[in-house]
């Protein structure tokens, strides 16, 4: 099991920005082949928002392309999700999840993002 802790959520206005952080408490951070951000809005299923591989390849859910950017800082064992041009429909609890090459995985506890119209 891997410990992950999200931070950076909060309240933003439509068109505003927030940056989420996901700290991975594991000394083998570079062994994490995938680190992903998910979100879950009230009454909806959890959905994948963005992911990044150990090599830095990224992918995004269609509705956030061009607005959100995922990045990883291997020196600080942290993955970021920069969210710009926020919309009310981005309101959700955001979770990060990690999967390593040696089969370890984990989820964070989530951080609330609320975008006011």
PDB file of C-alpha atoms in Angstrom:
ATOM      1  CA  UNK A   1       0.000   0.000   0.000  1.00  0.00           C
ATOM      2  CA  UNK A   2       1.220   3.445  -0.883  1.00  0.00           C
ATOM      3  CA  UNK A   3       0.333   6.614   0.994  1.00  0.00           C
ATOM      4  CA  UNK A   4      -0.759   9.587  -1.076  1.00  0.00           C
ATOM      5  CA  UNK A   5      -1.920  12.947   0.242  1.00  0.00           C
ATOM      6  CA  UNK A   6      -3.724  15.525  -1.883  1.00  0.00           C
ATOM      7  CA  UNK A   7      -3.820  19.231  -1.166  1.00  0.00           C
ATOM      8  CA  UNK A   8      -4.650  22.483  -2.894  1.00  0.00           C
ATOM      9  CA  UNK A   9      -8.390  22.190  -3.254  1.00  0.00           C
ATOM     10  CA  UNK A  10     -10.739  24.976  -2.348  1.00  0.00           C
ATOM     11  CA  UNK A  11     -13.165  27.471  -3.761  1.00  0.00           C
ATOM     12  CA  UNK A  12     -12.613  29.206  -7.095  1.00  0.00           C
ATOM     13  CA  UNK A  13     -14.704  31.370  -9.343  1.00  0.00           C
ATOM     14  CA  UNK A  14     -15.606  30.435 -12.887  1.00  0.00           C
ATOM     15  CA  UNK A  15     -12.576  31.137 -15.035  1.00  0.00           C
ATOM     16  CA  UNK A  16     -10.220  30.914 -12.089  1.00  0.00           C
ATOM     17  CA  UNK A  17      -7.359  28.558 -11.348  1.00  0.00           C
ATOM     18  CA  UNK A  18      -6.286  26.091  -8.706  1.00  0.00           C
ATOM     19  CA  UNK A  19      -3.273  23.820  -8.422  1.00  0.00           C
ATOM     20  CA  UNK A  20      -3.671  20.459  -6.762  1.00  0.00           C
ATOM     21  CA  UNK A  21      -0.732  18.569  -5.320  1.00  0.00           C
ATOM     22  CA  UNK A  22      -0.392  14.861  -4.679  1.00  0.00           C
ATOM     23  CA  UNK A  23       2.465  13.914  -2.384  1.00  0.00           C
ATOM     24  CA  UNK A  24       3.544  10.295  -2.717  1.00  0.00           C
ATOM     25  CA  UNK A  25       5.136   8.964   0.465  1.00  0.00           C
ATOM     26  CA  UNK A  26       7.320   6.292  -1.052  1.00  0.00           C
ATOM     27  CA  UNK A  27      11.079   6.338  -1.570  1.00  0.00           C
ATOM     28  CA  UNK A  28      10.648   4.564  -4.910  1.00  0.00           C
ATOM     29  CA  UNK A  29       8.642   7.370  -6.525  1.00  0.00           C
ATOM     30  CA  UNK A  30      10.335   6.836  -9.870  1.00  0.00           C
ATOM     31  CA  UNK A  31       8.954   3.288  -9.847  1.00  0.00           C
ATOM     32  CA  UNK A  32       5.415   4.577 -10.204  1.00  0.00           C
ATOM     33  CA  UNK A  33       4.481   3.895 -13.789  1.00  0.00           C
ATOM     34  CA  UNK A  34       1.148   5.688 -13.596  1.00  0.00           C
ATOM     35  CA  UNK A  35      -0.090   8.471 -11.393  1.00  0.00           C
ATOM     36  CA  UNK A  36      -3.587   9.639 -12.153  1.00  0.00           C
ATOM     37  CA  UNK A  37      -6.057  12.256 -11.008  1.00  0.00           C
ATOM     38  CA  UNK A  38      -9.708  11.256 -10.729  1.00  0.00           C
ATOM     39  CA  UNK A  39     -12.739  13.228  -9.638  1.00  0.00           C
ATOM     40  CA  UNK A  40     -16.151  12.412  -8.314  1.00  0.00           C
ATOM     41  CA  UNK A  41     -19.039  14.852  -8.338  1.00  0.00           C
ATOM     42  CA  UNK A  42     -22.107  14.326  -6.144  1.00  0.00           C
ATOM     43  CA  UNK A  43     -24.347  11.639  -7.588  1.00  0.00           C
ATOM     44  CA  UNK A  44     -21.870  10.745 -10.315  1.00  0.00           C
ATOM     45  CA  UNK A  45     -19.337   8.016 -10.876  1.00  0.00           C
ATOM     46  CA  UNK A  46     -15.667   8.634 -10.322  1.00  0.00           C
ATOM     47  CA  UNK A  47     -13.971   9.589 -13.585  1.00  0.00           C
ATOM     48  CA  UNK A  48     -10.398   9.792 -14.773  1.00  0.00           C
ATOM     49  CA  UNK A  49      -9.262  13.374 -15.293  1.00  0.00           C
ATOM     50  CA  UNK A  50      -5.583  13.076 -16.198  1.00  0.00           C
ATOM     51  CA  UNK A  51      -2.673  10.705 -15.946  1.00  0.00           C
ATOM     52  CA  UNK A  52       1.092  10.762 -16.246  1.00  0.00           C
ATOM     53  CA  UNK A  53       3.575   7.960 -16.739  1.00  0.00           C
ATOM     54  CA  UNK A  54       7.052   7.568 -15.291  1.00  0.00           C
ATOM     55  CA  UNK A  55       8.402   8.806 -18.601  1.00  0.00           C
ATOM     56  CA  UNK A  56       6.278  11.923 -18.542  1.00  0.00           C
ATOM     57  CA  UNK A  57       3.630  10.945 -21.086  1.00  0.00           C
ATOM     58  CA  UNK A  58       0.271  12.455 -20.280  1.00  0.00           C
ATOM     59  CA  UNK A  59      -3.364  11.904 -21.109  1.00  0.00           C
ATOM     60  CA  UNK A  60      -6.488  13.913 -20.352  1.00  0.00           C
ATOM     61  CA  UNK A  61     -10.217  13.486 -20.247  1.00  0.00           C
ATOM     62  CA  UNK A  62     -11.739  15.379 -23.170  1.00  0.00           C
ATOM     63  CA  UNK A  63     -13.538  18.008 -21.126  1.00  0.00           C
ATOM     64  CA  UNK A  64     -10.314  19.203 -19.449  1.00  0.00           C
ATOM     65  CA  UNK A  65      -7.976  19.179 -22.443  1.00  0.00           C
ATOM     66  CA  UNK A  66      -6.411  22.564 -22.921  1.00  0.00           C
ATOM     67  CA  UNK A  67      -7.407  23.684 -19.421  1.00  0.00           C
ATOM     68  CA  UNK A  68      -5.723  21.212 -17.055  1.00  0.00           C
ATOM     69  CA  UNK A  69      -2.059  20.225 -16.980  1.00  0.00           C
ATOM     70  CA  UNK A  70      -0.621  17.280 -15.080  1.00  0.00           C
ATOM     71  CA  UNK A  71       3.064  17.221 -14.173  1.00  0.00           C
ATOM     72  CA  UNK A  72       5.379  15.332 -11.858  1.00  0.00           C
ATOM     73  CA  UNK A  73       8.336  16.439  -9.778  1.00  0.00           C
ATOM     74  CA  UNK A  74      10.482  13.379  -9.203  1.00  0.00           C
ATOM     75  CA  UNK A  75      12.804  15.233  -6.843  1.00  0.00           C
ATOM     76  CA  UNK A  76       9.932  15.992  -4.479  1.00  0.00           C
ATOM     77  CA  UNK A  77       7.774  12.891  -5.026  1.00  0.00           C
ATOM     78  CA  UNK A  78       4.856  15.064  -6.061  1.00  0.00           C
ATOM     79  CA  UNK A  79       2.393  15.181  -8.913  1.00  0.00           C
ATOM     80  CA  UNK A  80       0.521  18.373  -9.703  1.00  0.00           C
ATOM     81  CA  UNK A  81      -2.704  19.164 -11.493  1.00  0.00           C
ATOM     82  CA  UNK A  82      -2.827  22.757 -12.691  1.00  0.00           C
ATOM     83  CA  UNK A  83      -6.440  23.655 -13.383  1.00  0.00           C
ATOM     84  CA  UNK A  84      -7.171  26.793 -15.369  1.00  0.00           C
ATOM     85  CA  UNK A  85     -10.367  28.241 -16.824  1.00  0.00           C
ATOM     86  CA  UNK A  86     -12.367  26.417 -14.205  1.00  0.00           C
ATOM     87  CA  UNK A  87     -16.047  25.741 -14.774  1.00  0.00           C
ATOM     88  CA  UNK A  88     -18.829  24.914 -12.313  1.00  0.00           C
ATOM     89  CA  UNK A  89     -18.917  21.402 -13.762  1.00  0.00           C
ATOM     90  CA  UNK A  90     -15.362  20.884 -12.499  1.00  0.00           C
ATOM     91  CA  UNK A  91     -16.762  20.875  -8.969  1.00  0.00           C
ATOM     92  CA  UNK A  92     -15.927  17.521  -7.408  1.00  0.00           C
ATOM     93  CA  UNK A  93     -13.727  15.716  -4.947  1.00  0.00           C
ATOM     94  CA  UNK A  94     -10.395  15.127  -6.646  1.00  0.00           C
ATOM     95  CA  UNK A  95      -8.338  12.033  -5.873  1.00  0.00           C
ATOM     96  CA  UNK A  96      -4.894  10.936  -6.922  1.00  0.00           C
ATOM     97  CA  UNK A  97      -3.955   7.319  -7.429  1.00  0.00           C
ATOM     98  CA  UNK A  98      -0.625   5.661  -8.060  1.00  0.00           C
ATOM     99  CA  UNK A  99       0.423   2.343  -9.534  1.00  0.00           C
ATOM    100  CA  UNK A 100       3.993   1.067  -9.431  1.00  0.00           C
ATOM    101  CA  UNK A 101       5.885  -1.346 -11.642  1.00  0.00           C
ATOM    102  CA  UNK A 102       6.175  -3.792  -8.740  1.00  0.00           C
ATOM    103  CA  UNK A 103       2.438  -3.999  -8.162  1.00  0.00           C
ATOM    104  CA  UNK A 104       1.981  -1.516  -5.346  1.00  0.00           C
ATOM    105  CA  UNK A 105      -0.834   1.000  -5.526  1.00  0.00           C
ATOM    106  CA  UNK A 106      -2.773   3.465  -3.470  1.00  0.00           C
ATOM    107  CA  UNK A 107      -5.316   6.255  -3.363  1.00  0.00           C
ATOM    108  CA  UNK A 108      -5.359   9.564  -1.578  1.00  0.00           C
ATOM    109  CA  UNK A 109      -8.168  10.752   0.651  1.00  0.00           C
ATOM    110  CA  UNK A 110      -9.375  13.395  -1.801  1.00  0.00           C
ATOM    111  CA  UNK A 111      -9.548  17.159  -1.869  1.00  0.00           C
ATOM    112  CA  UNK A 112     -12.671  19.196  -2.559  1.00  0.00           C
ATOM    113  CA  UNK A 113     -12.766  21.601  -5.483  1.00  0.00           C
ATOM    114  CA  UNK A 114     -15.741  23.926  -5.732  1.00  0.00           C
ATOM    115  CA  UNK A 115     -16.206  26.317  -8.636  1.00  0.00           C
ATOM    116  CA  UNK A 116     -18.801  29.023  -8.210  1.00  0.00           C
ATOM    117  CA  UNK A 117     -20.724  30.440 -11.145  1.00  0.00           C
TER     118      UNK A 117
END
